[in-house]
Coordinates of C-alpha atoms and ligand atoms in Angstrom, one line a residue:
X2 CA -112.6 54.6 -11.2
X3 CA -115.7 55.6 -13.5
X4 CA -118.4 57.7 -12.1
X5 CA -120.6 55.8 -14.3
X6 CA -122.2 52.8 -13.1
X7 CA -121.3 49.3 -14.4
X8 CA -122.9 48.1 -17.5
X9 CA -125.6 45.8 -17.0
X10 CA -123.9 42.5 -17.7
X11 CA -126.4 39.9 -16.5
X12 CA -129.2 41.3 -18.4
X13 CA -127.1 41.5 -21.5
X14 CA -127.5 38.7 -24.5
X15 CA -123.9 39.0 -25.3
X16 CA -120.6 40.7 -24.0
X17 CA -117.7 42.0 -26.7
X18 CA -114.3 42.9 -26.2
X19 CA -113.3 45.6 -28.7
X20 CA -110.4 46.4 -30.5
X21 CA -107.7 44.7 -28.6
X22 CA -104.5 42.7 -29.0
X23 CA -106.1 39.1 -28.9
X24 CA -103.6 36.1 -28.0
X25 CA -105.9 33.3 -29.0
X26 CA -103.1 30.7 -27.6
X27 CA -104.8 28.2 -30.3
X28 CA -102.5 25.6 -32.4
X29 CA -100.5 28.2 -34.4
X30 CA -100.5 30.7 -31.8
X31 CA -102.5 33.0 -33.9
X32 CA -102.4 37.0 -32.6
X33 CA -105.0 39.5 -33.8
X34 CA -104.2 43.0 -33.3
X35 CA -107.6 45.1 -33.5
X36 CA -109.4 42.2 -32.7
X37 CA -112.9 41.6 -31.0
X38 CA -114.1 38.3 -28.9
X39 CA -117.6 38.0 -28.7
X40 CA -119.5 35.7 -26.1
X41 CA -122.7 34.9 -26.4
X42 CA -123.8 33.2 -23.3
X43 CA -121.6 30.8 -22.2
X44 CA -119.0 30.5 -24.9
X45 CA -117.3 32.4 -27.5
X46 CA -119.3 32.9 -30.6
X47 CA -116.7 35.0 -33.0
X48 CA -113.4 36.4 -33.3
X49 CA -111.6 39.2 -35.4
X50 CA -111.6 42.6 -36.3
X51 CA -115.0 44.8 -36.6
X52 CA -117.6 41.9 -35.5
X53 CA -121.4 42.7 -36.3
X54 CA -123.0 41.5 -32.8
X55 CA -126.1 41.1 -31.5
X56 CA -128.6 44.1 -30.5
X57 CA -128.1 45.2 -26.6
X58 CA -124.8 43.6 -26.6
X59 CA -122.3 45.5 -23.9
X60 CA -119.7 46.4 -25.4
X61 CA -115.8 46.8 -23.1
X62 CA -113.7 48.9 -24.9
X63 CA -109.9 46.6 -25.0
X64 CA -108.1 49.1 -27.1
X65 CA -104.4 49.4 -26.0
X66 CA -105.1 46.0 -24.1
X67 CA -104.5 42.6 -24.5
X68 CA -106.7 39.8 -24.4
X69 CA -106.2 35.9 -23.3
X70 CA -107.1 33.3 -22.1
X71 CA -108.2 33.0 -18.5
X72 CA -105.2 31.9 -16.9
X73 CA -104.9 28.7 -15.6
X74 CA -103.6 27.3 -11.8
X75 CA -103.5 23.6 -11.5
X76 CA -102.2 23.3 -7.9
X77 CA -103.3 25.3 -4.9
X78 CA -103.8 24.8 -1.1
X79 CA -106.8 27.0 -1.2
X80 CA -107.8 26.6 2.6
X81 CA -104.3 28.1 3.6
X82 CA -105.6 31.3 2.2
X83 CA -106.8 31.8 5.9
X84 CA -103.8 32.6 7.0
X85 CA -102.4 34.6 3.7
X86 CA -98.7 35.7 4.0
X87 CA -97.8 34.2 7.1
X88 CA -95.2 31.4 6.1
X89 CA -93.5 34.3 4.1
X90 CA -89.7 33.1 5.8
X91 CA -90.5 29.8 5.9
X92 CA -88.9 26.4 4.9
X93 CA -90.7 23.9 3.2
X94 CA -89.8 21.9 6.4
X95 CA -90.9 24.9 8.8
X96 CA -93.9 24.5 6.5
X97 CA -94.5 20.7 7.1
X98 CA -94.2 21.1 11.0
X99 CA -96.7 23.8 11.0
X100 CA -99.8 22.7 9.2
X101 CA -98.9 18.7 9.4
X102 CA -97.8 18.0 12.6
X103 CA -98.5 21.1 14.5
X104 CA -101.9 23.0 13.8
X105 CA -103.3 21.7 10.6
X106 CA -105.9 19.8 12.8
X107 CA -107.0 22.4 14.6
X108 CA -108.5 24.2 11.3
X109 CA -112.5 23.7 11.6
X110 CA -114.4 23.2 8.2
X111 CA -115.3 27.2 8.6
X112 CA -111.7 28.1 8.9
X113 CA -111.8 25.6 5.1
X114 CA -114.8 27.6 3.9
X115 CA -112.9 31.1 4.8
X116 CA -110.0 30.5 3.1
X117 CA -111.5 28.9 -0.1
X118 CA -113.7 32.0 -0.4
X119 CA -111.3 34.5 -0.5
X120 CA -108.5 32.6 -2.3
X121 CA -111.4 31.9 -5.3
X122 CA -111.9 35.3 -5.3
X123 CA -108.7 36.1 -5.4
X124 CA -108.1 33.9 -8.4
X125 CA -110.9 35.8 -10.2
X126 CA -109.4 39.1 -9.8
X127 CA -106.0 37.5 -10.8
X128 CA -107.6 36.4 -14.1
X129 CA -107.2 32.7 -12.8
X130 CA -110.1 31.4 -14.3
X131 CA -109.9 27.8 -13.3
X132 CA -108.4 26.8 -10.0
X133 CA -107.0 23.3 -8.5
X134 CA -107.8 23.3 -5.2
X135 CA -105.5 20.9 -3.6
X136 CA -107.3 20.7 -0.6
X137 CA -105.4 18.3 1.6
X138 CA -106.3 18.7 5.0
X139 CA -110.1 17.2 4.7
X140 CA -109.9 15.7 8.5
X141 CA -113.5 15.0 8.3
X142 CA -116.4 15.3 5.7
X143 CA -117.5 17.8 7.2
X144 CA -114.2 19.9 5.8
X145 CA -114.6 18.7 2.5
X146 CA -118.0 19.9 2.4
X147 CA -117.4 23.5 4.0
X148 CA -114.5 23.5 1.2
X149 CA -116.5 22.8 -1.7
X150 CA -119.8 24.5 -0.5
X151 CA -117.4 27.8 -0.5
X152 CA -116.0 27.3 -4.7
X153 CA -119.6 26.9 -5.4
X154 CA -120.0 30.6 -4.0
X155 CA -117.5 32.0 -6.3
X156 CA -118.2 32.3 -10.1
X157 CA -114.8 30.7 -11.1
X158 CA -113.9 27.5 -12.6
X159 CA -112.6 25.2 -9.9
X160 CA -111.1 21.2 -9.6
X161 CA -111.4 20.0 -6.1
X162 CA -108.7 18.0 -5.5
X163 CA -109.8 15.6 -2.1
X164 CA -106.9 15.1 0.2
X165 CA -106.5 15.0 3.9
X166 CA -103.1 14.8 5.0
X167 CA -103.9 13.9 9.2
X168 CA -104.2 10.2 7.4
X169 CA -103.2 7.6 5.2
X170 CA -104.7 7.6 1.7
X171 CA -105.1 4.3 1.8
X172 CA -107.8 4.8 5.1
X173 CA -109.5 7.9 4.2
X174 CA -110.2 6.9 0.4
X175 CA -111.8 3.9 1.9
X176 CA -114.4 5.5 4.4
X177 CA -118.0 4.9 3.0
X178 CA -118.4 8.6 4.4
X179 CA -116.1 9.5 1.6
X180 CA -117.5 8.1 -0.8
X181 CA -120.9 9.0 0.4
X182 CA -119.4 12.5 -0.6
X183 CA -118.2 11.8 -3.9
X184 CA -121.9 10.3 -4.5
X185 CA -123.1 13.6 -3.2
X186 CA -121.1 16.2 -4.5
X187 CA -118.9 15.7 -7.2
X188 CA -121.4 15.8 -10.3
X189 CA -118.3 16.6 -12.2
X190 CA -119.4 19.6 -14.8
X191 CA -116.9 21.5 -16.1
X192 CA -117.2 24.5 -13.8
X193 CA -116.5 21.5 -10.8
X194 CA -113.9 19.2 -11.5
X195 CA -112.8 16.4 -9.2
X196 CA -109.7 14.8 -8.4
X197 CA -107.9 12.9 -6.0
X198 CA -104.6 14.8 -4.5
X199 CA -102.0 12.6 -2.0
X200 CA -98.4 11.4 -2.2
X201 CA -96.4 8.3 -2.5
X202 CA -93.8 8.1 0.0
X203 CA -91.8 5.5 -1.6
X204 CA -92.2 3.3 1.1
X205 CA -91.4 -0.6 -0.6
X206 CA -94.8 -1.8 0.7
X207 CA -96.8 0.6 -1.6
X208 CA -99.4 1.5 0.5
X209 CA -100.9 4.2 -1.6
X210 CA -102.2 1.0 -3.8
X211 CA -105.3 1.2 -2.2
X212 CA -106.0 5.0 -3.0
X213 CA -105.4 4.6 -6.4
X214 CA -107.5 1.6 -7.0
X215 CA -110.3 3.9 -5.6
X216 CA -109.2 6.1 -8.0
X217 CA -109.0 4.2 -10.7
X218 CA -112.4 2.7 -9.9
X219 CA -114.4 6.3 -9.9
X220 CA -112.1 6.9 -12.9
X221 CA -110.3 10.2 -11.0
X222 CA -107.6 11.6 -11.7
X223 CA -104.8 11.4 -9.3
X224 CA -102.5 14.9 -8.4
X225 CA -99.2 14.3 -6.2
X226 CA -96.4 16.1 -5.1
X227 CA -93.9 13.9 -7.1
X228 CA -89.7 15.0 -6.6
X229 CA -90.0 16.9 -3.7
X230 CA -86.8 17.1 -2.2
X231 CA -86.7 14.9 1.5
X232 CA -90.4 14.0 0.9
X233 CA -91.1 12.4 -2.5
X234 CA -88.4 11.1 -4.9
X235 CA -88.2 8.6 -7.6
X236 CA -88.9 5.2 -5.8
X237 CA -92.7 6.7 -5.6
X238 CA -92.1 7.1 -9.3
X239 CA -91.4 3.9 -9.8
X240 CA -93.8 1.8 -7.6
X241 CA -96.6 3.8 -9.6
X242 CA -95.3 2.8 -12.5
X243 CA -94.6 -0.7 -11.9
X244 CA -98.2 -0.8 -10.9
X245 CA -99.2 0.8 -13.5
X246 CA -100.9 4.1 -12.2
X247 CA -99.0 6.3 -14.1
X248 CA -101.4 7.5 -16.7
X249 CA -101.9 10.6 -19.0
X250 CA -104.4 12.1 -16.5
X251 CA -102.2 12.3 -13.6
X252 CA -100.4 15.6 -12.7
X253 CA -96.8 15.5 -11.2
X254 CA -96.6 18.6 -8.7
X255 CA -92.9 20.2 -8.4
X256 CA -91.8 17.4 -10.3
X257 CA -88.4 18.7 -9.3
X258 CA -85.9 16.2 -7.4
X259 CA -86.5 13.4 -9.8
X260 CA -83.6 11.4 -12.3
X261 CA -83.9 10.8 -15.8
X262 CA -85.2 7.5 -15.0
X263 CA -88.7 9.2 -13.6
X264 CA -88.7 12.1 -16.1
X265 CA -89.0 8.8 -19.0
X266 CA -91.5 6.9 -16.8
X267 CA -93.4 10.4 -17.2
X268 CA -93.1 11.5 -20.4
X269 CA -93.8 7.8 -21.6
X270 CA -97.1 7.9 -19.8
X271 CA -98.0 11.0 -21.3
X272 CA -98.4 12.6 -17.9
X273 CA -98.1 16.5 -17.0
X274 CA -96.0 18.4 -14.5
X275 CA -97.5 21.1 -11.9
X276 CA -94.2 23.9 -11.9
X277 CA -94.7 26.5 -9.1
X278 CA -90.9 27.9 -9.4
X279 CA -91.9 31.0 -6.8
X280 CA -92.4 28.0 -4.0
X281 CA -89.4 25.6 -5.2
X282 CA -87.3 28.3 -5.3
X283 CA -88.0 29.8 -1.7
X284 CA -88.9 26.7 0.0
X285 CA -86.8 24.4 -1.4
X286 CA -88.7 21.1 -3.1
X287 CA -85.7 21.5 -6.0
X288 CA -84.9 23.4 -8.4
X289 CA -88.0 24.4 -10.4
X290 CA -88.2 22.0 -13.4
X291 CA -89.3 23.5 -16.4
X292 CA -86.2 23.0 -18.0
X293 CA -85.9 19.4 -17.2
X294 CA -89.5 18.7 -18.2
X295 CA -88.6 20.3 -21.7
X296 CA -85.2 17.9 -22.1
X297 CA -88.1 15.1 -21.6
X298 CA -91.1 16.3 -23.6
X299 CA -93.3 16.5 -20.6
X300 CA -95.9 19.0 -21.1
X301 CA -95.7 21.5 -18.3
X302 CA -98.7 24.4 -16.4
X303 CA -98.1 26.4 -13.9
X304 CA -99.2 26.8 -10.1
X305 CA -98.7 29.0 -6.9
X306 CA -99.0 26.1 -4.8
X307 CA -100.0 28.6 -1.3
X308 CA -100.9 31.7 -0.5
X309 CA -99.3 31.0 3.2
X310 CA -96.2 32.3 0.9
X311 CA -97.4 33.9 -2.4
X312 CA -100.5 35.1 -3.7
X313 CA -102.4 33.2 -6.6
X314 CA -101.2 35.7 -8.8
X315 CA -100.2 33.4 -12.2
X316 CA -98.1 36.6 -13.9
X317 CA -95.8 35.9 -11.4
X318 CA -96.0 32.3 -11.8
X319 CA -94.7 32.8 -15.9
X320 CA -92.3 35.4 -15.2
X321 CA -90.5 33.4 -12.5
X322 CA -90.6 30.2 -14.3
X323 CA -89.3 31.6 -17.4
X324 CA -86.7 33.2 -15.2
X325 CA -85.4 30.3 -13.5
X326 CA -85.6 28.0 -16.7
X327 CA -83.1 31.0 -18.2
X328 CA -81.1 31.3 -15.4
X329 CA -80.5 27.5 -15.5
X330 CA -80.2 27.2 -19.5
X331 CA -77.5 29.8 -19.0
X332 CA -75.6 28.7 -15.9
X333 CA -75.0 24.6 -17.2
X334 CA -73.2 26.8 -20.5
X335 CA -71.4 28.6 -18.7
X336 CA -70.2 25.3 -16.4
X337 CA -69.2 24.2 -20.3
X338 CA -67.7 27.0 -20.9
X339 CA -70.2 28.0 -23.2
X340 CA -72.8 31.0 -24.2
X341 CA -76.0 31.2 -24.8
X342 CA -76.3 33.0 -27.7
X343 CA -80.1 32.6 -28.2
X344 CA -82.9 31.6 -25.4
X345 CA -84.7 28.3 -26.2
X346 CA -87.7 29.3 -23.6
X347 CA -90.0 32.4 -25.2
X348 CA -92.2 34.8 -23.3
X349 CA -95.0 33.0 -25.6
X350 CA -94.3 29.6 -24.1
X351 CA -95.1 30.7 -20.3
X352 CA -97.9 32.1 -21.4
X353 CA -99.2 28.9 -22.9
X354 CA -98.0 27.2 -19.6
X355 CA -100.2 29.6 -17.8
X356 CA -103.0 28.9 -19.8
X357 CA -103.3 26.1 -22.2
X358 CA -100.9 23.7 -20.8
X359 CA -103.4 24.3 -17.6
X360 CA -106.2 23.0 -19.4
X361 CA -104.5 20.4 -20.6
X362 CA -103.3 19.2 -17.8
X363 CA -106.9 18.8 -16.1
X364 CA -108.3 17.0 -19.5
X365 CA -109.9 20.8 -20.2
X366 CA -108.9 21.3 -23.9
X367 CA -111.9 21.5 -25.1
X368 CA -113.4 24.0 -22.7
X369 CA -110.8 26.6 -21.8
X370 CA -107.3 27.5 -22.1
X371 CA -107.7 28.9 -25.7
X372 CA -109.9 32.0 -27.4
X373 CA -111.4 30.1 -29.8
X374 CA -115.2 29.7 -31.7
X375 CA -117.1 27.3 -29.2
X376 CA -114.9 27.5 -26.1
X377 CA -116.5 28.3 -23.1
X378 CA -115.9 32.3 -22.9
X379 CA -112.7 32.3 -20.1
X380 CA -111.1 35.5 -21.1
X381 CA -109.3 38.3 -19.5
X382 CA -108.5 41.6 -20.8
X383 CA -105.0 43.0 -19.8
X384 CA -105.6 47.3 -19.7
X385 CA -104.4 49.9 -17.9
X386 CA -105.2 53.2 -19.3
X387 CA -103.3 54.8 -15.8
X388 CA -100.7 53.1 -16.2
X389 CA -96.8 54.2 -17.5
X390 CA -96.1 50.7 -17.7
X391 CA -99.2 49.5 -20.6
X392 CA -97.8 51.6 -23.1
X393 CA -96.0 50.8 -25.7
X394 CA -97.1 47.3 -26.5
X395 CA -94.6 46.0 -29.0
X396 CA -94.4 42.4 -28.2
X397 CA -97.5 41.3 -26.5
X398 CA -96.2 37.9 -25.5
X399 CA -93.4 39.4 -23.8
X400 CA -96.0 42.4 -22.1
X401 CA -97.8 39.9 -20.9
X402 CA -94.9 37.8 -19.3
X403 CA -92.1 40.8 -18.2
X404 CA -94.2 43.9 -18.1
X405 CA -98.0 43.2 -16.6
X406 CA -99.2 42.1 -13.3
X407 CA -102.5 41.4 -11.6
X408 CA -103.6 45.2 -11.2
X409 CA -102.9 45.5 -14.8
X410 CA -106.3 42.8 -15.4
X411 CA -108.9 45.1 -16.4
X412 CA -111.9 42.3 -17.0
X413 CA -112.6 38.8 -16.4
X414 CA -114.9 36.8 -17.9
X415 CA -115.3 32.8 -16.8
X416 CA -118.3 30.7 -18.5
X417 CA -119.1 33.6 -20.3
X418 CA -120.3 35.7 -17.4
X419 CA -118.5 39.2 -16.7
X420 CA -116.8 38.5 -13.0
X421 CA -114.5 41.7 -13.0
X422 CA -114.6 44.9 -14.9
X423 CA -112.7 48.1 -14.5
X424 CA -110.3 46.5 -12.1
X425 CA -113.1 45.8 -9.8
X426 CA -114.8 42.1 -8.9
X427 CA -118.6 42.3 -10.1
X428 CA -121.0 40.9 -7.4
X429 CA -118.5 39.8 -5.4
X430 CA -119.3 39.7 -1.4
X431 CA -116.1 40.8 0.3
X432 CA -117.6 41.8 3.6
X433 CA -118.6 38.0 3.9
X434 CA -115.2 36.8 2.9
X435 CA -113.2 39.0 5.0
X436 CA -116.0 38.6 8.2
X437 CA -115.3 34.7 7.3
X438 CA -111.2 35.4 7.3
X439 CA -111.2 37.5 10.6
X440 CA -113.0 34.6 12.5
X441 CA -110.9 32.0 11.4
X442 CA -107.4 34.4 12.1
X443 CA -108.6 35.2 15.6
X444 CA -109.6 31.8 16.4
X445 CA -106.3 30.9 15.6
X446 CA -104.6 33.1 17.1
X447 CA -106.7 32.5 20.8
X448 CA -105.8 28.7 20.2
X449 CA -102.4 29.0 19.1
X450 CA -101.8 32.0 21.8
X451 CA -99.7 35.3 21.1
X452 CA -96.3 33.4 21.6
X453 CA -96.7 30.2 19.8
X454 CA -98.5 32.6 16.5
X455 CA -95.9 34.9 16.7
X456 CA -93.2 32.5 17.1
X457 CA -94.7 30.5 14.1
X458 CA -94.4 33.5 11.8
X459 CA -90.8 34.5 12.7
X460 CA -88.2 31.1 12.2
X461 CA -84.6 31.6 13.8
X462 CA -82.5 32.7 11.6
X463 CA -79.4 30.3 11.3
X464 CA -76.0 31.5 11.7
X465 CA -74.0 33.1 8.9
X466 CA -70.8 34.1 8.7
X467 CA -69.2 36.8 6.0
X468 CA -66.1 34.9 4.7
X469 CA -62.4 36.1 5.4
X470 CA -61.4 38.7 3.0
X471 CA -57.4 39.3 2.4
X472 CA -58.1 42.8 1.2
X473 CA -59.1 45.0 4.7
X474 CA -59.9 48.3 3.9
X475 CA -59.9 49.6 7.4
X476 CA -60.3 53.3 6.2
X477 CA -62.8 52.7 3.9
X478 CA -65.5 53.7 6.2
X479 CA -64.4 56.9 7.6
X480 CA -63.1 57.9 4.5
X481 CA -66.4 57.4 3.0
X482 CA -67.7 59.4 5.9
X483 CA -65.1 62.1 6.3
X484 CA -66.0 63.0 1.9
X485 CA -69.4 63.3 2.6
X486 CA -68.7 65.9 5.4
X487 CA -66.6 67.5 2.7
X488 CA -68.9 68.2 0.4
Ligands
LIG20 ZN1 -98.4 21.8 -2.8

């Protein structure tokens, strides 16, 4: 870490990144090697090599580095952040029982202020710019305000996504206190984005109707866990169609268990799919989709979905969406008895998942996603002078995707403003968010008591069995053993 203290950002007329490997992620995928982005206030003023800027601009030095886009998360149970890590060897049904049935009501709106804080700050130092907070356990106003009153803390880019999963969304969409909170708080800039986040069972009677008449009616977009595996399948799919809520603003999250039939109702729509491969392919909502979204045109971004598993770290995101989108492309040749002799999926498509396809999906094209004249300045340089792994950069796409990861995010700027430099948050209060984390942890653990929290954090294990093997090399072992002495 430098000796020398930051630079004065806020007091700065204008911030450029010098010298770097610039991914602009616009139309043609245009990459600048020796590049500078300047911002000037909120947005990007130029870009390209040896830029004349401003007097008393401060000036980051992104030689060796690589610069993008802010990355982009568009699905994220933010308040779960609370209790980071602890559903690490669960089931996505182990998952259900815990927070839906089990102790998902006993979270007060502080324990959904603690856990937004620090997962927006973790975004930030991530380089996640803009977050979806699919906040789904809003039991009360009171929740949804603790939620929201904590992503207005922290300098990011956020979409609060209203959901409450203790009730119907046909009940709590209709509550005058809920819309008493949309009047109040959901002004709907572009640094606070608003959405409405529940699912659609499938049940014949369509009772989810009513929520999206609401939504249609404040003109929100709707986000829903769509082909979940034993939750949501395609008769939700087709009820929404057939009613006709299926429109190019709604985002299909997982998007995993779903036929041909619900991919077309999709695609024809023009709506976009939520992939979080690291969840579907631990917890089990199916196999992550990116390569059925592809067969069907559906434009695809990227999510973590919960940090009660992973963290919201989006490098992970590409590389293990990219991975299993391979690892399927190659195994349904090989059931042909065929080969893949060249990879349809590029490290430069993930990254426009993570970034581009984001904004796109949230109807934020024209303010983020790209490094472009006029954007709003979300922009992260990749640079790790201490690092073995940063040099050589050959193929920046494919650094970005296979070889970088979230220590490896040098600075972060969102809405122009300089939120991380030198690997280290600026401004951030981490005291506050880790005082705020410690109260809600303990309070949990006094309610749940030391059996029922441990117990919650350590599922059976079912039985296995190693299969029967003809070959029994009973000597193997002390023959192994009996060399070693040997030598
Ligand atoms: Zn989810």
């Amino acid at each position: 870490m430098p000796a020398t203290p930051a630079p004065d950002f806020a007091g700065a007329p204008a911030v450029v990144l010098r010298g770097g490997t610039v991914l602009t992620m616009d139309d043609r995928r245009t990459v600048l090697t020796d590049a500078d982005v300047l911002v000037v206030g909120q947005r990007i003023e130029a870009v390209g090599p040896g830029l004349e800027v401003p007097e008393g601009t401060v000036e980051v030095d992104a030689t060796g580095g690589i610069v993008m886009p802010g990355m982009v998360d568009t699905h994220r149970h933010m308040w779960q952040t609370a209790v980071r890590g602890y559903g690490a060897d669960w089931t996505l049904t182990q998952y259900f029982v815990w927070n839906y049935l089990e102790h998902g009501k006993k979270f007060r709106p502080q324990d959904i202020y603690a856990g937004n804080l620090l997962s927006g700050l973790e975004a930030l130092e991530a380089g996640v710019t803009t977050s979806v907070d699919w906040s789904h356990n809003l039991h009360t106003v009171d929740h949804a305000d603790a939620a929201v009153d904590a992503l207005e803390e922290v300098p990011g880019r956020f979409v609060f996504a209203y959901g409450n999963i203790q009730a119907g969304p046909w009940e709590w969409s209709a509550s005058p206190e809920f819309r008493d909170f949309v009047e109040r708080r959901m002004t709907r800039s572009d640094m606070l984005g608003f959405q409405m986040a529940f699912d659609v069972t499938g049940d014949p009677e369509f009772p989810e109707k009513a929520a999206f008449e609401v939504a249609r009616e404040l003109g929100v977009p709707v986000t829903t866990h769509a082909g979940v595996w034993g939750a949501t399948n395609d008769n939700g799919i087709r009820l929404m169609h057939e009613h006709g809520f299926m429109t190019p603003e709604t985002v299909y999250v997982h998007a995993a268990t779903l036929s041909d039939d619900s991919y077309q109702r999709i695609a024809a729509t023009g709506g976009h799919a939520s992939v979080a491969a690291e969840s579907e392919a631990s917890c089990g909502q199916g196999y992550p989709s990116s390569w059925s979204l592809r067969r069907h045109g559906i434009p695809i971004s990227l999510s973590m979905d919960t940090s009660v598993w992973m963290s919201a770290d989006i490098f992970s995101a590409m590389r293990s969406t990219l991975s299993a989108d391979r690892t399927r492309e190659h195994h349904e040749a090989h059931a042909g008895d065929e080969t893949v002799t060249h990879l349809s999926v590029r490290a430069a498509d993930v990254v426009e998942w993570a970034t581009r396809g984001g904004a796109r999906a949230l109807g934020l094209d024209d303010v983020t996603g790209s490094i472009e004249v006029g954007k709003k300045a979300d922009v992260v340089l990749v640079k790790n002078d201490s690092s073995p792994v940063m040099f050589p950069v050959l193929n920046p796409y494919g650094h970005v995707v296979m070889q970088a990861q979230r220590g490896d995010v040098h600075t972060v700027l969102v809405d122009g403003r300089v939120v991380k430099h030198e690997h280290k948050l600026v401004g951030a209060d981490l005291v506050k968010a880790r005082r705020a984390i410690e109260d809600t942890v303990s309070y949990l653990q006094d309610t749940l008591g030391a059996e029922e929290w441990a117990a919650g954090m350590s599922p059976d294990v079912p039985e296995s069995k190693v299969l029967d093997n003809p070959y029994t090399y009973t000597e193997y072992a002390d023959a192994s053993t009996h060399s070693s002495h040997a030598g």
